[in-house]
PDB file of C-alpha atoms and ligand atoms in Angstrom:
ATOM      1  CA  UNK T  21     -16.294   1.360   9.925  1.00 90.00           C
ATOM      2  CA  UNK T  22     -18.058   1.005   6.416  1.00 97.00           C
ATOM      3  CA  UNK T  23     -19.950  -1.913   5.769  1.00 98.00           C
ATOM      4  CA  UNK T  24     -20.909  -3.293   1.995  1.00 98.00           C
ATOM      5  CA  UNK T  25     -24.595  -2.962   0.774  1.00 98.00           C
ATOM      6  CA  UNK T  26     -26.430  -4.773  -1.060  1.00 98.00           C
ATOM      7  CA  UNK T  27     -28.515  -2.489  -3.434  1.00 98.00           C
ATOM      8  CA  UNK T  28     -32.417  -3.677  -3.773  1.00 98.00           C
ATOM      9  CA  UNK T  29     -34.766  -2.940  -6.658  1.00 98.00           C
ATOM     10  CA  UNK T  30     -38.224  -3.509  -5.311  1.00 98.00           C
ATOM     11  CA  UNK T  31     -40.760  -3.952  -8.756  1.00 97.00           C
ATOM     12  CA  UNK T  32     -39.913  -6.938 -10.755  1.00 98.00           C
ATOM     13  CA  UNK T  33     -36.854  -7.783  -8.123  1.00 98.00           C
ATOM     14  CA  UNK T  34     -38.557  -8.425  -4.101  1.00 98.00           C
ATOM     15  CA  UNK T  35     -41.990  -8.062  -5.719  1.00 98.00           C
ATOM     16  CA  UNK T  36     -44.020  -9.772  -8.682  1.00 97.00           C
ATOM     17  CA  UNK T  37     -44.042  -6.757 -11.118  1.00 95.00           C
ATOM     18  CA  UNK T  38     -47.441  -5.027 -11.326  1.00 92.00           C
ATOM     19  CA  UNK T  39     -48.722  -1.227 -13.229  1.00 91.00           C
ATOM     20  CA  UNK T  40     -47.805   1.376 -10.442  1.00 94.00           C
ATOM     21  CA  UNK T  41     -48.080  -1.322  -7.688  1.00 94.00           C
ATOM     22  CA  UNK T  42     -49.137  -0.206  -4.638  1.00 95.00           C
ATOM     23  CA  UNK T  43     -52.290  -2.296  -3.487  1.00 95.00           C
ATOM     24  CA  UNK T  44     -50.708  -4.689  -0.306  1.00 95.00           C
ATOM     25  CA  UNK T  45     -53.269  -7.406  -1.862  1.00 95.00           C
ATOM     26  CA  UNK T  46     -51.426  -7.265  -4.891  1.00 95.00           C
ATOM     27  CA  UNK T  47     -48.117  -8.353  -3.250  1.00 97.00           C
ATOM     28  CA  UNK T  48     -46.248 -11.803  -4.388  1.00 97.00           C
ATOM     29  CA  UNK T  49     -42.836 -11.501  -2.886  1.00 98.00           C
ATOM     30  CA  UNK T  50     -39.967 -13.634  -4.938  1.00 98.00           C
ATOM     31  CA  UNK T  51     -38.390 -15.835  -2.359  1.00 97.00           C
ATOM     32  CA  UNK T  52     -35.337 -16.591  -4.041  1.00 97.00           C
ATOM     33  CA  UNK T  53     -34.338 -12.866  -4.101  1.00 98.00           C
ATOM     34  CA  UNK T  54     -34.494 -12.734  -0.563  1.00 98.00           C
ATOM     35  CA  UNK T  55     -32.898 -15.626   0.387  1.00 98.00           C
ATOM     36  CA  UNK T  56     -30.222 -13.901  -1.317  1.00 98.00           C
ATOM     37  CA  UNK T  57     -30.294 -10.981   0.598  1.00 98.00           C
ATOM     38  CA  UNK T  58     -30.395 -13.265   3.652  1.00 98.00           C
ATOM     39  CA  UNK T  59     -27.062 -14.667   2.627  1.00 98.00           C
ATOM     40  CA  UNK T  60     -25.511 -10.948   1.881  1.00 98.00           C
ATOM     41  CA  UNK T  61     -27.226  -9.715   5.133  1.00 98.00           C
ATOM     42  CA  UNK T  62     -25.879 -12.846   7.695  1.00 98.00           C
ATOM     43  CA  UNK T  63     -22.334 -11.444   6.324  1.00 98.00           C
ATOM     44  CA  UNK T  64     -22.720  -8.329   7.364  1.00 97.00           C
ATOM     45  CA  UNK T  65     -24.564  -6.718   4.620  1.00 98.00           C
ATOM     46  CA  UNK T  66     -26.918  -3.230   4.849  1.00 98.00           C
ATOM     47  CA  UNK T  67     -29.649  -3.767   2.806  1.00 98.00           C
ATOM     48  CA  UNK T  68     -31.113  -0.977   1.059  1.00 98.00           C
ATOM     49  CA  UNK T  69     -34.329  -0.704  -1.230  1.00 98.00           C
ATOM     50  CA  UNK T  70     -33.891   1.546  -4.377  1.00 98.00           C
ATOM     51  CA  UNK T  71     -36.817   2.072  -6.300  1.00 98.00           C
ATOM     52  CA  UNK T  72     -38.598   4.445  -8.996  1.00 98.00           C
ATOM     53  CA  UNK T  73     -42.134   5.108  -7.911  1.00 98.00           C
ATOM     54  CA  UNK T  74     -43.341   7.781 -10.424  1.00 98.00           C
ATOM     55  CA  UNK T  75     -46.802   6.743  -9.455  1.00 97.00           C
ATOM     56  CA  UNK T  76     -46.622   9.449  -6.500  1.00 98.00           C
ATOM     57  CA  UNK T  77     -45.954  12.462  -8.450  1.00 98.00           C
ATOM     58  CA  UNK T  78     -48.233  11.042 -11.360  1.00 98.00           C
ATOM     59  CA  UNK T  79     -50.462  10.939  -8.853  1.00 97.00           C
ATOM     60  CA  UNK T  80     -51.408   7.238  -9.165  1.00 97.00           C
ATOM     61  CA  UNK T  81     -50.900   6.832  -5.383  1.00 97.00           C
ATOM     62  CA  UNK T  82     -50.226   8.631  -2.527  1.00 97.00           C
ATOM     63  CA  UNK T  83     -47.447   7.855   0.042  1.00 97.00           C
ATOM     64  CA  UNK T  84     -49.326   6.501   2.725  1.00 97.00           C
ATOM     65  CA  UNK T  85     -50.350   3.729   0.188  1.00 97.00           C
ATOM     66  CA  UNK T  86     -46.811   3.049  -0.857  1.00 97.00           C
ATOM     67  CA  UNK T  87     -45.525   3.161   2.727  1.00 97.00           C
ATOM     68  CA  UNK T  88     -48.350   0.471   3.406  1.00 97.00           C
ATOM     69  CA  UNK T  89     -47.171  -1.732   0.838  1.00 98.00           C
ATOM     70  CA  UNK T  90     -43.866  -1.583   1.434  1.00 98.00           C
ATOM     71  CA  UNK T  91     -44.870  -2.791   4.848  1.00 98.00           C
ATOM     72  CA  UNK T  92     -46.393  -5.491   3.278  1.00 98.00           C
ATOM     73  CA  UNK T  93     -43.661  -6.759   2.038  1.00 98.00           C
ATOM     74  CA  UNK T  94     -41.120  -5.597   4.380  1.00 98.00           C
ATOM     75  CA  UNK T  95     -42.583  -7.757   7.001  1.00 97.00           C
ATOM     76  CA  UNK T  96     -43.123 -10.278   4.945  1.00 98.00           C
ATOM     77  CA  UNK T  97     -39.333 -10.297   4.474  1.00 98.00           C
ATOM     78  CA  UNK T  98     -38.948  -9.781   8.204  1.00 98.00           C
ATOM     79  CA  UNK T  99     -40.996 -13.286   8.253  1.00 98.00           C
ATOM     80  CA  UNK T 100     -37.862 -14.642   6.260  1.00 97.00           C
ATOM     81  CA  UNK T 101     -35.423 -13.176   8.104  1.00 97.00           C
ATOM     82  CA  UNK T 102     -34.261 -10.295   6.207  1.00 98.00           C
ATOM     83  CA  UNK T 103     -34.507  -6.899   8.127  1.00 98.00           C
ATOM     84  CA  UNK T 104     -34.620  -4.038   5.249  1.00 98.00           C
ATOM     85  CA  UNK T 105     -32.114  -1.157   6.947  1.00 98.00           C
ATOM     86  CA  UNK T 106     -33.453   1.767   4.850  1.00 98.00           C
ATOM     87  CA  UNK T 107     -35.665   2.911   1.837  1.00 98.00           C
ATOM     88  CA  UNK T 108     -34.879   5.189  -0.893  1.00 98.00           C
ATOM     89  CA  UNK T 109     -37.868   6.393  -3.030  1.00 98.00           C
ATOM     90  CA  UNK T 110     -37.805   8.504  -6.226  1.00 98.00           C
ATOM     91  CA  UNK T 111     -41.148   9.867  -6.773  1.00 98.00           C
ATOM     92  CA  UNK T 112     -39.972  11.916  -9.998  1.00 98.00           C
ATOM     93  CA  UNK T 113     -42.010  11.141 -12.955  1.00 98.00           C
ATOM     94  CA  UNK T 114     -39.024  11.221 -16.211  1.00 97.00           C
ATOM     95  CA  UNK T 115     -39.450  14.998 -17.097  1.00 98.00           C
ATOM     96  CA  UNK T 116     -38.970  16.065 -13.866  1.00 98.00           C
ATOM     97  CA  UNK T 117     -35.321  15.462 -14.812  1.00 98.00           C
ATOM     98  CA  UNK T 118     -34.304  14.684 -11.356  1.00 98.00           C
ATOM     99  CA  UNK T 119     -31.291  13.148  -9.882  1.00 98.00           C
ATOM    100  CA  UNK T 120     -32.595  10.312  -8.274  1.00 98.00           C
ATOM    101  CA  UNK T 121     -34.642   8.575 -10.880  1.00 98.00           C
ATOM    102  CA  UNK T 122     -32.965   5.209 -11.753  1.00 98.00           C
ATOM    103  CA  UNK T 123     -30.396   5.165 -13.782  1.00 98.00           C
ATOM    104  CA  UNK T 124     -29.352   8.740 -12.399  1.00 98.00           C
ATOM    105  CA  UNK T 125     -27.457   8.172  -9.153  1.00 98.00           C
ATOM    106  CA  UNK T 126     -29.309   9.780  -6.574  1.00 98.00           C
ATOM    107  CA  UNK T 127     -30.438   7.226  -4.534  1.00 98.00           C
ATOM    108  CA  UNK T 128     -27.397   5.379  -4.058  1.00 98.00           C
ATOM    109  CA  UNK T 129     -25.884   9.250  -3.410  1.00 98.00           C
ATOM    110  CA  UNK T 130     -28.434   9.560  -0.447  1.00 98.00           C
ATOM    111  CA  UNK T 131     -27.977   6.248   0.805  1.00 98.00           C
ATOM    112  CA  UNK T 132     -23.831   7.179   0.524  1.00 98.00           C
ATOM    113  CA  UNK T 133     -24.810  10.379   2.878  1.00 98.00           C
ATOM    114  CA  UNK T 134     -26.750   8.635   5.742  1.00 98.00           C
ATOM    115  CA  UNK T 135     -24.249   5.578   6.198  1.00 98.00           C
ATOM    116  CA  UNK T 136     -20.852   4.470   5.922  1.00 98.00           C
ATOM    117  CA  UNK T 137     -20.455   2.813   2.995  1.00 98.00           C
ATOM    118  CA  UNK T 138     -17.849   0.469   1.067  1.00 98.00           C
ATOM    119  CA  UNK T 139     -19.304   0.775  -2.086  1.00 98.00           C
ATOM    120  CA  UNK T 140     -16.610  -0.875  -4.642  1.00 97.00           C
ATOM    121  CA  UNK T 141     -17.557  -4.157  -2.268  1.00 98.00           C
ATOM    122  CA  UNK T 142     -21.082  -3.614  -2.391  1.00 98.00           C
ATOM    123  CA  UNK T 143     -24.129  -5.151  -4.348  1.00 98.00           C
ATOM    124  CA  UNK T 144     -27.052  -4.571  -6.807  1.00 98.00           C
ATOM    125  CA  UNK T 145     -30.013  -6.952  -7.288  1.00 98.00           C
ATOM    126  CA  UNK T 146     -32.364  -5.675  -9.922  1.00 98.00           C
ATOM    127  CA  UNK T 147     -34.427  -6.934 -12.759  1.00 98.00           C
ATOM    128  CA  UNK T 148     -33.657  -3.939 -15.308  1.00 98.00           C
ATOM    129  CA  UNK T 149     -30.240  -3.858 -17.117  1.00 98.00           C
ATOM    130  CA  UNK T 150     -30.665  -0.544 -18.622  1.00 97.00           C
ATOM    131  CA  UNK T 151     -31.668   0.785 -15.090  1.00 97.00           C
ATOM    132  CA  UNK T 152     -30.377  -1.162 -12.305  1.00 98.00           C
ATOM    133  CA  UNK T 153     -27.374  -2.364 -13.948  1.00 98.00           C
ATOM    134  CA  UNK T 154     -26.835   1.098 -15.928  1.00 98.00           C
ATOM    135  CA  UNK T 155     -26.372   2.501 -11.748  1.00 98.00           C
ATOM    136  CA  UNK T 156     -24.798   0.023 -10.486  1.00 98.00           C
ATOM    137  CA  UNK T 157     -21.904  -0.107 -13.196  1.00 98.00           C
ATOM    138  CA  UNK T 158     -21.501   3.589 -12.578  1.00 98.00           C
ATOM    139  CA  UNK T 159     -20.867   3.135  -8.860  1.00 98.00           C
ATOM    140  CA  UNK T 160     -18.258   0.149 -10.008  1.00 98.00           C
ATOM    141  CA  UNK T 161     -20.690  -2.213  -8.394  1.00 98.00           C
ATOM    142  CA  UNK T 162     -21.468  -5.713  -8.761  1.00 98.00           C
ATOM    143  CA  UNK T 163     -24.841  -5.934 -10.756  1.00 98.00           C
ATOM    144  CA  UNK T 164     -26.751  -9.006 -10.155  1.00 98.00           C
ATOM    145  CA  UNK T 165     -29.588  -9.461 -13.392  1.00 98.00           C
ATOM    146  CA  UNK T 166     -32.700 -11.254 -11.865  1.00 97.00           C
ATOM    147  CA  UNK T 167     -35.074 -12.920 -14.407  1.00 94.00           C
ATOM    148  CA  UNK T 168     -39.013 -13.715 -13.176  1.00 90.00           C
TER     149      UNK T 168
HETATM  150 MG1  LIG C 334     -37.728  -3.369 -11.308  1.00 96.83          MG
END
């Protein structure tokens, strides 16, 4: 049966904001965001991380870094009892012209294939309106603006 999500931005949203962040000692995670998520996930919520990381095909980073600082803070959310479900990345940089890279709707389109999902009662938490909100209003979502 298809469950709601709520829809995660990670930079700026879970995480204090930083250029191409991917160094775990950099990592500040915003409580109040996942307390959130807590309340979404105790009612049955999936909760799925969207985010742009151009940084791996700019070459900034490599994926083995970003997989160790999302890690970071996904245990760190685990500490606060919020159990991320699933992860998806763009690693476009903009003229790539893909069609995952926030606002374009890949990601949520790839999270749509893997699970069963009742998107018009679902969720987006992001700090961008032009990006976040831009995909979420496209899906008919509720966008959720957070402000750091
Ligand atoms: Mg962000």
């Amino acid at each position: 049966m298809a469950r709601p999500a709520v829809f995660v931005d990670r930079d700026g949203t879970l995480n204090r904001d930083c250029p191409y962040c991917h160094d775990p000692k950099d990592l500040f995670v915003y409580v109040d965001t996942v307390k959130v998520l807590r309340e979404y996930q105790s009612r049955g919520y999936y909760v799925f991380l969207v985010s742009n990381q151009s940084g791996l095909n700019r070459g900034y980073f490599t994926r083995k870094e970003m997989d160790d600082f999302n890690s970071a803070l996904f245990s760190e959310m685990d500490a606060m009892g919020v159990h991320v479900d699933d992860a998806f990345i763009c690693p476009h940089t903009p003229e790539e012209h893909c069609r995952c890279r926030k606002p374009e709707p890949g990601l949520v389109e790839q999270a749509m294939e893997k699970y069963d999902i009742d998107i018009p009662n679902s969720v987006y938490i992001g700090d961008r309106d032009d990006l976040d909100g831009d995909l979420a209003r496209s899906f008919g979502m509720k966008f959720i603006l957070v402000n750091h």
